[in-house]
C-alpha positions as protocol buffer text, in pm:
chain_id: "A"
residue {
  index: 1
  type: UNK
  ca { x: 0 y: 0 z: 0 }
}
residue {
  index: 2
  type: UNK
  ca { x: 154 y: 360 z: -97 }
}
residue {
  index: 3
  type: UNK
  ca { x: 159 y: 528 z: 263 }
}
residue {
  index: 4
  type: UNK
  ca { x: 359 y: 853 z: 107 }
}
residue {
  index: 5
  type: UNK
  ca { x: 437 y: 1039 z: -200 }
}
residue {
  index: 6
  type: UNK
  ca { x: 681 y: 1353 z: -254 }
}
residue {
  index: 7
  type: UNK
  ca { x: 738 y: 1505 z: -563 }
}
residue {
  index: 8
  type: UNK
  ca { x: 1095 y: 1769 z: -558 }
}
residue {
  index: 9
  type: UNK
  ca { x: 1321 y: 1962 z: -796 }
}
residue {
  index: 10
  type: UNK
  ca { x: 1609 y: 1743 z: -852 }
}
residue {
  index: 11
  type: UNK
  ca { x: 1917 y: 1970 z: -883 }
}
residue {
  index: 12
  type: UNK
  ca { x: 1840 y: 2175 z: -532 }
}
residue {
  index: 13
  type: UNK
  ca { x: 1552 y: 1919 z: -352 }
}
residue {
  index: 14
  type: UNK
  ca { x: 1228 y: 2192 z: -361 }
}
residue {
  index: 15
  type: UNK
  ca { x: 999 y: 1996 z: -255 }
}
residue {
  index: 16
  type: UNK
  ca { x: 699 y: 2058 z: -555 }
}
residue {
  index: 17
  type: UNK
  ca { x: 414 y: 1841 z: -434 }
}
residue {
  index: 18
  type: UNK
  ca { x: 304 y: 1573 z: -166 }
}
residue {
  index: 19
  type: UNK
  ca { x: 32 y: 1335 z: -109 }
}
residue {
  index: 20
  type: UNK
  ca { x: -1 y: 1196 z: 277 }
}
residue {
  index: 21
  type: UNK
  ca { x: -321 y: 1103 z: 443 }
}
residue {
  index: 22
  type: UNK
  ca { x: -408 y: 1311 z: 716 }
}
residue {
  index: 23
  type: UNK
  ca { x: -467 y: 968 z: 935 }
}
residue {
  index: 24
  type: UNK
  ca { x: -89 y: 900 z: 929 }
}
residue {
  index: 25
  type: UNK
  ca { x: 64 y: 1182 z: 908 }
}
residue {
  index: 26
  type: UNK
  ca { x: 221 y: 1170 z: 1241 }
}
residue {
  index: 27
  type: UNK
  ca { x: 346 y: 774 z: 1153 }
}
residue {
  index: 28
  type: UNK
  ca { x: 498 y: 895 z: 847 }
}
residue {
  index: 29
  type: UNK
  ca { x: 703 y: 1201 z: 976 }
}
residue {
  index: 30
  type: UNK
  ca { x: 1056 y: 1017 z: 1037 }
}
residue {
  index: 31
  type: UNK
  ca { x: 1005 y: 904 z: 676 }
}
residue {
  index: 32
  type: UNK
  ca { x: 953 y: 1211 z: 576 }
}
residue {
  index: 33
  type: UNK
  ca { x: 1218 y: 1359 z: 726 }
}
residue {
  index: 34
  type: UNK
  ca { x: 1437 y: 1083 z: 514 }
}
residue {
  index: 35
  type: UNK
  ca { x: 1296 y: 1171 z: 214 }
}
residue {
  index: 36
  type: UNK
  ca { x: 1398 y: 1488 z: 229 }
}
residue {
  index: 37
  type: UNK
  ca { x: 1719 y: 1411 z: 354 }
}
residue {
  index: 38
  type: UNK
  ca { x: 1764 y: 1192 z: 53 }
}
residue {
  index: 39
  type: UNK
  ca { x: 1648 y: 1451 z: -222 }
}
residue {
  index: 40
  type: UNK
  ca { x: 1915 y: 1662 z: -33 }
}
residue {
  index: 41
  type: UNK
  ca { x: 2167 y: 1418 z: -102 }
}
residue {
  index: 42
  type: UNK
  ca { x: 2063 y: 1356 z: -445 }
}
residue {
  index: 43
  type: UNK
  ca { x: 2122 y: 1715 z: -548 }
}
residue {
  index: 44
  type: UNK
  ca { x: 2492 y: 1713 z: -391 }
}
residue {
  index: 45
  type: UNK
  ca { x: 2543 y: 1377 z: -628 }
}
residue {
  index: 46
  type: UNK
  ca { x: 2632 y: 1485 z: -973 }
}
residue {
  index: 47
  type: UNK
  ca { x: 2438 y: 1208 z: -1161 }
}
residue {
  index: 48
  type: UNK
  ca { x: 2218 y: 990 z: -916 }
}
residue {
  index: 49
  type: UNK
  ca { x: 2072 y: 649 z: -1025 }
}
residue {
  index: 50
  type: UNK
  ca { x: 1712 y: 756 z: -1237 }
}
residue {
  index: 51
  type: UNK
  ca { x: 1535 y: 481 z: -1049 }
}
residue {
  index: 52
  type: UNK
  ca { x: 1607 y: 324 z: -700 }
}
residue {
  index: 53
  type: UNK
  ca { x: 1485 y: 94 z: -415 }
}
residue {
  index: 54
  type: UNK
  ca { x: 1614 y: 208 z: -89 }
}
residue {
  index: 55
  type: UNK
  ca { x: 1422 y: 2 z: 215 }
}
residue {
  index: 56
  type: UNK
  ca { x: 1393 y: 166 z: 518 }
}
residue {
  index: 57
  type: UNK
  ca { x: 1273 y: -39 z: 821 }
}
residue {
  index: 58
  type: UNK
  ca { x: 901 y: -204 z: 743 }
}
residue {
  index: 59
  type: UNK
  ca { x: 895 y: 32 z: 443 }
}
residue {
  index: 60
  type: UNK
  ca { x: 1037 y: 97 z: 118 }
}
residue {
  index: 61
  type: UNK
  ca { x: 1150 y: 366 z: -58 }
}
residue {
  index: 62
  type: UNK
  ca { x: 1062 y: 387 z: -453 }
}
residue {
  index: 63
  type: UNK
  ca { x: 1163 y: 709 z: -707 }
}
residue {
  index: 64
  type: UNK
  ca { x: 1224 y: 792 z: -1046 }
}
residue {
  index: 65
  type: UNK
  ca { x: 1379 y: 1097 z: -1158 }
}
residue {
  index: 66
  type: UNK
  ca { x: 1268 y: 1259 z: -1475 }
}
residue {
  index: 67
  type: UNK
  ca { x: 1384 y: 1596 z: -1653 }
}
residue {
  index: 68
  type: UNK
  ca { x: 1493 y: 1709 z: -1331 }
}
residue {
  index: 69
  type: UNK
  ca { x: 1229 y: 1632 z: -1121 }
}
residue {
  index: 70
  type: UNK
  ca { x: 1226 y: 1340 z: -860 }
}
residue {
  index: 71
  type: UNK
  ca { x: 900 y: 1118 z: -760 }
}
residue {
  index: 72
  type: UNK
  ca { x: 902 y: 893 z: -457 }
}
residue {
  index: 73
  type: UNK
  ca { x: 671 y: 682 z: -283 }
}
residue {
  index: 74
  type: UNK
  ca { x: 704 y: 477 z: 39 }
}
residue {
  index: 75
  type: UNK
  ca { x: 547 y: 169 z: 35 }
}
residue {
  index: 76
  type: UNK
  ca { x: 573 y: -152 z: 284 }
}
residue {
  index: 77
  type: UNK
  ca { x: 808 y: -409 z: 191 }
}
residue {
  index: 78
  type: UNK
  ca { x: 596 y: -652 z: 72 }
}
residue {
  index: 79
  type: UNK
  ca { x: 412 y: -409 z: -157 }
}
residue {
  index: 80
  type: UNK
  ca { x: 512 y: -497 z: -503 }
}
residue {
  index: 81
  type: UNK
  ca { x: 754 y: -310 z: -692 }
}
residue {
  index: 82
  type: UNK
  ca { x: 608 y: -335 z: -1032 }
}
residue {
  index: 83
  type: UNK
  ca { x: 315 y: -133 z: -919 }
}
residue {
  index: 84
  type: UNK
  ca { x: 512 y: 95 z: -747 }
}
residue {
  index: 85
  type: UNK
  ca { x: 716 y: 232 z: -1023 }
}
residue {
  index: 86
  type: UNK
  ca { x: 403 y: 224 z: -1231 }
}
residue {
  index: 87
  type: UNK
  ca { x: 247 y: 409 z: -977 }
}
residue {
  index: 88
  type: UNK
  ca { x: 538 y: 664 z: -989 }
}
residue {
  index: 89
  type: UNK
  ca { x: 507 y: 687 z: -1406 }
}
residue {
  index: 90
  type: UNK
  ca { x: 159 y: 773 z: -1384 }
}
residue {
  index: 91
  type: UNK
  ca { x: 248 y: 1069 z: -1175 }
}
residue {
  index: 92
  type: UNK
  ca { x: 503 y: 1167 z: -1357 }
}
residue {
  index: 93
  type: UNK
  ca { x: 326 y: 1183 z: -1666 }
}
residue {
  index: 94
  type: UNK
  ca { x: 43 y: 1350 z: -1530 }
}
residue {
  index: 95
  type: UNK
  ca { x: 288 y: 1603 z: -1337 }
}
residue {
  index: 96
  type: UNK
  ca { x: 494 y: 1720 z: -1685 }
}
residue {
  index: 97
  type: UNK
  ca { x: 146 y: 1737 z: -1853 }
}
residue {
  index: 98
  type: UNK
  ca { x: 22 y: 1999 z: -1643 }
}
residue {
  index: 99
  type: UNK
  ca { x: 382 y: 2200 z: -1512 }
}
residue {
  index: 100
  type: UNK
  ca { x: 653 y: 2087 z: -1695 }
}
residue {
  index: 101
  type: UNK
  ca { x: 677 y: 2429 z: -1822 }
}
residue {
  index: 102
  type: UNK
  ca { x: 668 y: 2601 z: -1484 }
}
residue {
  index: 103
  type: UNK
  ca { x: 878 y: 2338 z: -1254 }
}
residue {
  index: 104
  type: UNK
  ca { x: 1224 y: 2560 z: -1342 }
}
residue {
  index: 105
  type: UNK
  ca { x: 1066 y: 2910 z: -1248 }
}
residue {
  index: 106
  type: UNK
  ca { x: 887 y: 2742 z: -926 }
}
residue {
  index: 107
  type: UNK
  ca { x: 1087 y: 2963 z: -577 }
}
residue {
  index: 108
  type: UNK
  ca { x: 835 y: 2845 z: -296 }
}
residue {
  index: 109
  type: UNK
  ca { x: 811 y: 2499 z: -155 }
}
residue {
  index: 110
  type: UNK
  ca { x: 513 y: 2280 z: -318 }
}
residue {
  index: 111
  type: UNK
  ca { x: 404 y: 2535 z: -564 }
}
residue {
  index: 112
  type: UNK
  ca { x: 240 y: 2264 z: -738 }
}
residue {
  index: 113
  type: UNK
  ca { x: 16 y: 2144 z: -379 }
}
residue {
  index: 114
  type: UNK
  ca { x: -297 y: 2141 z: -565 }
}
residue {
  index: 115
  type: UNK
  ca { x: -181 y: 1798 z: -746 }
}
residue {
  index: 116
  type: UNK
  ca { x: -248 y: 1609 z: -421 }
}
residue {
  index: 117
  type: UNK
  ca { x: -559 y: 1562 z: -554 }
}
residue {
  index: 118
  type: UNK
  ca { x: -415 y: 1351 z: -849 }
}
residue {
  index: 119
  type: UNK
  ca { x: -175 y: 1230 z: -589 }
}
residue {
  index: 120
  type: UNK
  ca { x: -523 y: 1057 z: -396 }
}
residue {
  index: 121
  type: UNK
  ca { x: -688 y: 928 z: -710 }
}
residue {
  index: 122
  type: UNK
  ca { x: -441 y: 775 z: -845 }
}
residue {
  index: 123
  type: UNK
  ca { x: -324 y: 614 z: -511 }
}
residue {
  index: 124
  type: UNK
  ca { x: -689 y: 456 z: -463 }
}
residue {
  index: 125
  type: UNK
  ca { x: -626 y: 303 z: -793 }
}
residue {
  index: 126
  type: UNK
  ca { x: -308 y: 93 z: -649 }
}
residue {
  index: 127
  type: UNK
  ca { x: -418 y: 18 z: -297 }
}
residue {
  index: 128
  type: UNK
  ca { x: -592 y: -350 z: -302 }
}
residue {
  index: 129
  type: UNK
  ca { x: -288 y: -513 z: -523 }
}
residue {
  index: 130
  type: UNK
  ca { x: -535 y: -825 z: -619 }
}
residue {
  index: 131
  type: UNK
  ca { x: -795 y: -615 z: -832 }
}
residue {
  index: 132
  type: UNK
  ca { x: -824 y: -718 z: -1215 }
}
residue {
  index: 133
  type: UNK
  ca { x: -648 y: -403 z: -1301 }
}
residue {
  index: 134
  type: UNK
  ca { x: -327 y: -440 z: -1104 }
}
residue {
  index: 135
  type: UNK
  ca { x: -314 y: -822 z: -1122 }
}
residue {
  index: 136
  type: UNK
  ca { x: -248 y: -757 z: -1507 }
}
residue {
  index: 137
  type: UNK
  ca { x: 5 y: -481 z: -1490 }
}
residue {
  index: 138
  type: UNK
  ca { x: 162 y: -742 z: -1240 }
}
residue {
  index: 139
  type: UNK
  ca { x: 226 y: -964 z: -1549 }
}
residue {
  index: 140
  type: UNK
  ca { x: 315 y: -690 z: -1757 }
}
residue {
  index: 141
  type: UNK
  ca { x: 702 y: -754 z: -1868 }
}
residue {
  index: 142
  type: UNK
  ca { x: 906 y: -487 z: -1736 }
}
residue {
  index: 143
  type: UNK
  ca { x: 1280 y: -602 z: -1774 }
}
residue {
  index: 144
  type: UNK
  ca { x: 1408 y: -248 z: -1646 }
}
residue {
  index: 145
  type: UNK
  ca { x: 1254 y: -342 z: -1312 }
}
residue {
  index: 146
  type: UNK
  ca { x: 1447 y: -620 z: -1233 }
}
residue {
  index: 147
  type: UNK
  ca { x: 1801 y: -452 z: -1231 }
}
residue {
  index: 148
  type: UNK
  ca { x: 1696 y: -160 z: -1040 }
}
residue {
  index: 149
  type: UNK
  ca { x: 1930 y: -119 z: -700 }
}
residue {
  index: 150
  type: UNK
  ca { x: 1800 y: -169 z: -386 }
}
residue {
  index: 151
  type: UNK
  ca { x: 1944 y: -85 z: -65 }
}
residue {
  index: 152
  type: UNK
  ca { x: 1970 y: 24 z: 260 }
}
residue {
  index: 153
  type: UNK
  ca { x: 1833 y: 414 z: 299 }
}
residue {
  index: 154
  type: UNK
  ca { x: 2093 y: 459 z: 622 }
}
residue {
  index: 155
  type: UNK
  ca { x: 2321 y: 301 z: 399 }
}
residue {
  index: 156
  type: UNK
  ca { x: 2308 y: 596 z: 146 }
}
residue {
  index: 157
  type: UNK
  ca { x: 2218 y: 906 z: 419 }
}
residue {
  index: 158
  type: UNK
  ca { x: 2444 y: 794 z: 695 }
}
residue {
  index: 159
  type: UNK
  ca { x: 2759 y: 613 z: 544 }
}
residue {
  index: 160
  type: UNK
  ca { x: 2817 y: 875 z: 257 }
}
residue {
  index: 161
  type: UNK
  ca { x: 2703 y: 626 z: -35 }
}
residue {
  index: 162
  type: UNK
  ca { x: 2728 y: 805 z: -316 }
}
residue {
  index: 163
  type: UNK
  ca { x: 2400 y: 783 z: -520 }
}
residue {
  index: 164
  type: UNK
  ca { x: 2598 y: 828 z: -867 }
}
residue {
  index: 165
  type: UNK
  ca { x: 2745 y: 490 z: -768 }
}
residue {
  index: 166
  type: UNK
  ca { x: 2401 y: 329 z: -758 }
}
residue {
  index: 167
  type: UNK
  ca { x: 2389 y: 487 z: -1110 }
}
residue {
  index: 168
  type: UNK
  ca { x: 2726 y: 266 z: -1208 }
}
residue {
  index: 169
  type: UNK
  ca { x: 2585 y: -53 z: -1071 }
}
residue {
  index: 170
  type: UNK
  ca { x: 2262 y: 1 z: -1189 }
}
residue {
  index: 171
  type: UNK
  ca { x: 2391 y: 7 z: -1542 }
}
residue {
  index: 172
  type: UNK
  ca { x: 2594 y: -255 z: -1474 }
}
residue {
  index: 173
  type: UNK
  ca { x: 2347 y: -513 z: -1378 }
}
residue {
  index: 174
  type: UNK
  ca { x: 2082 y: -417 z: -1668 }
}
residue {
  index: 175
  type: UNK
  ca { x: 2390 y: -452 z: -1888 }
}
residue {
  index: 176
  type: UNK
  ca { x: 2426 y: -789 z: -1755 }
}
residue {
  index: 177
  type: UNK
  ca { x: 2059 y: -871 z: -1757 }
}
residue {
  index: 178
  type: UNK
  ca { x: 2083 y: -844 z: -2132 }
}
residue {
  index: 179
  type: UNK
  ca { x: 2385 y: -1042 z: -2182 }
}
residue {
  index: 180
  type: UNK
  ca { x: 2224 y: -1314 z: -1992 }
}
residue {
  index: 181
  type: UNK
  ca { x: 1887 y: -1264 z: -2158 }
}
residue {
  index: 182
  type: UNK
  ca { x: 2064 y: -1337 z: -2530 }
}
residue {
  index: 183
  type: UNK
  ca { x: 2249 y: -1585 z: -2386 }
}
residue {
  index: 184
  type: UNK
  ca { x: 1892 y: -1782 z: -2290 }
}
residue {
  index: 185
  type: UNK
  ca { x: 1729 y: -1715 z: -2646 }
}
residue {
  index: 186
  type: UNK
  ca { x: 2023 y: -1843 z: -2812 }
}
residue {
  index: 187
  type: UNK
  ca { x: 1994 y: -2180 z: -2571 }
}
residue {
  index: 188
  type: UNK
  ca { x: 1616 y: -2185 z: -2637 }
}
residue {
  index: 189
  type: UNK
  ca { x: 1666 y: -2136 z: -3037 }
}
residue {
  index: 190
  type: UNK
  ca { x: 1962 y: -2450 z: -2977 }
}
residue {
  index: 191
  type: UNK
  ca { x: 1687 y: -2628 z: -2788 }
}
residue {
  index: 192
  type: UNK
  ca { x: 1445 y: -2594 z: -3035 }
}
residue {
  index: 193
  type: UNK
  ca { x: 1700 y: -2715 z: -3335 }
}
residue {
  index: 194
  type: UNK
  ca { x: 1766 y: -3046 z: -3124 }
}
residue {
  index: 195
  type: UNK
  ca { x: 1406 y: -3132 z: -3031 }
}
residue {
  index: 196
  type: UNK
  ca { x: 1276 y: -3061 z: -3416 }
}
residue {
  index: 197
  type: UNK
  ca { x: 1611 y: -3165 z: -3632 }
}
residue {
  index: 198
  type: UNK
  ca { x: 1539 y: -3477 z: -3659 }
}
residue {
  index: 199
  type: UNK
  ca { x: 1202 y: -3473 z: -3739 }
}
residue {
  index: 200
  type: UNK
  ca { x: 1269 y: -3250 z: -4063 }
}
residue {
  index: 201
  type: UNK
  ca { x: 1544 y: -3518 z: -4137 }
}
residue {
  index: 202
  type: UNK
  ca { x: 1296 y: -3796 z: -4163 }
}
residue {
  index: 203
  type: UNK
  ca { x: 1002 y: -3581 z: -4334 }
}
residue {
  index: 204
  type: UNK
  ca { x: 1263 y: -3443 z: -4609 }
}
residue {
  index: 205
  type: UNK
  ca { x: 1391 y: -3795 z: -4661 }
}
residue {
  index: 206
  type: UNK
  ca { x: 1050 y: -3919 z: -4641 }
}
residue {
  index: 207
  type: UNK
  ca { x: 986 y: -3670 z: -4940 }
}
residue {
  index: 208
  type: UNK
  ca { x: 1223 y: -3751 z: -5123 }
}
residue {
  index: 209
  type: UNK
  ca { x: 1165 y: -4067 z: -5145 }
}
residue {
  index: 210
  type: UNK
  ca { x: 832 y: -4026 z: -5243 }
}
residue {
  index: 211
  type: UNK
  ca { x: 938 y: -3747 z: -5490 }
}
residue {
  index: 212
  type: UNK
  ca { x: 1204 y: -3988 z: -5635 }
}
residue {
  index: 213
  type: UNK
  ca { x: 953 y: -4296 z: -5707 }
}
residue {
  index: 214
  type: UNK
  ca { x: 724 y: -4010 z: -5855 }
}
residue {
  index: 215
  type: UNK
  ca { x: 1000 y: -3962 z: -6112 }
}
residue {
  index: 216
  type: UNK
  ca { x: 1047 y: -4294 z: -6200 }
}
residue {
  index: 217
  type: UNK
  ca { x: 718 y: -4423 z: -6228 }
}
């Protein structure tokens, strides 16, 4: 279940937007708190990851950055991750639809407030993970999600972890994820050749056989 969302500038951390229930607000202040410590941090890296998993506790930390603007949820661990970075690209779309052109000139924290209410529609949408809906964007193939980094949030706030590294390894593992992918097709295509080889064999002699005493009588 999304519990929080924050939407902030990437290159300084404004924060833009937010969408908390007013039921947990108190719950979800520490996590707040390290949210905005990590857009802090992300705007002292010079090119953080553009999508990372950082858990924090019973909870777990989900953005995506996009022309210069980051989106984050916080969702419990066993929420799952497909729908959360879904969740996140729905916003984002939404968000660049309606200010893209205004998010550089923005000087006041959350000058874009009045997209909670996007923020709260949307989240309905993604709370009950079993509905028809999310059960098939839950199948939907989305290679990029498996290689995303996840880690520790004290890891990266505390220990001085830079997020530009998570960048590095990131590309390193969807590199890999590719390599290993081709490397599977090629064994299924080699599979395939095996199983059905010899069955061509015998059907092409077979034919010419029959082809042959055609010809001759």
């Amino acid at each position: 279940m999304v519990r929080l969302t924050l939407i902030a500038r990437k290159h300084d951390g404004l924060p833009l937007s937010e969408g908390l229930d007013s039921d947990n607000h108190h719950d979800m202040e520490p996590y707040k708190q390290q949210a905005k410590q990590l857009f802090k941090k992300m705007a002292q890296s010079g090119a953080p990851a553009a999508r990372a998993s950082l858990e924090s506790g019973a909870f777990t930390f989900h953005y995506i950055i996009h022309n210069d603007v980051c989106y984050l949820t916080l969702v419990e661990k066993s929420y799952p991750k497909k729908l959360a970075y879904q969740y996140l690209e729905e916003l984002q779309r939404e968000f660049f639809s309606l200010y893209g052109r205004e998010i550089e000139q923005a000087k006041r924290p959350y000058a874009f407030i009045k997209f909670d209410t996007f923020i709260q529609k949307t989240k309905k949408l993604y709370i009950d993970t079993r509905t028809q809906r999310n059960m098939a964007k839950l199948t939907e193939d989305i290679s990029e999600v498996h290689s995303i980094m996840t880690k520790n949030i004290q890891d990266v706030l505390n220990h001085g972890e830079r997020l530009d590294r998570m960048t590095e390894m990131s590309s390193t593992l969807t590199a890999e994820s590719k390599k290993y992918a081709a490397v599977a097709k090629d064994l299924h295509r080699q599979a395939l050749i095996r199983k059905y080889l010899p069955l061509v064999i015998i059907l092409s002699v077979v034919l010419l056989i029959f082809l042959v005493k055609h010809w001759l009588f």
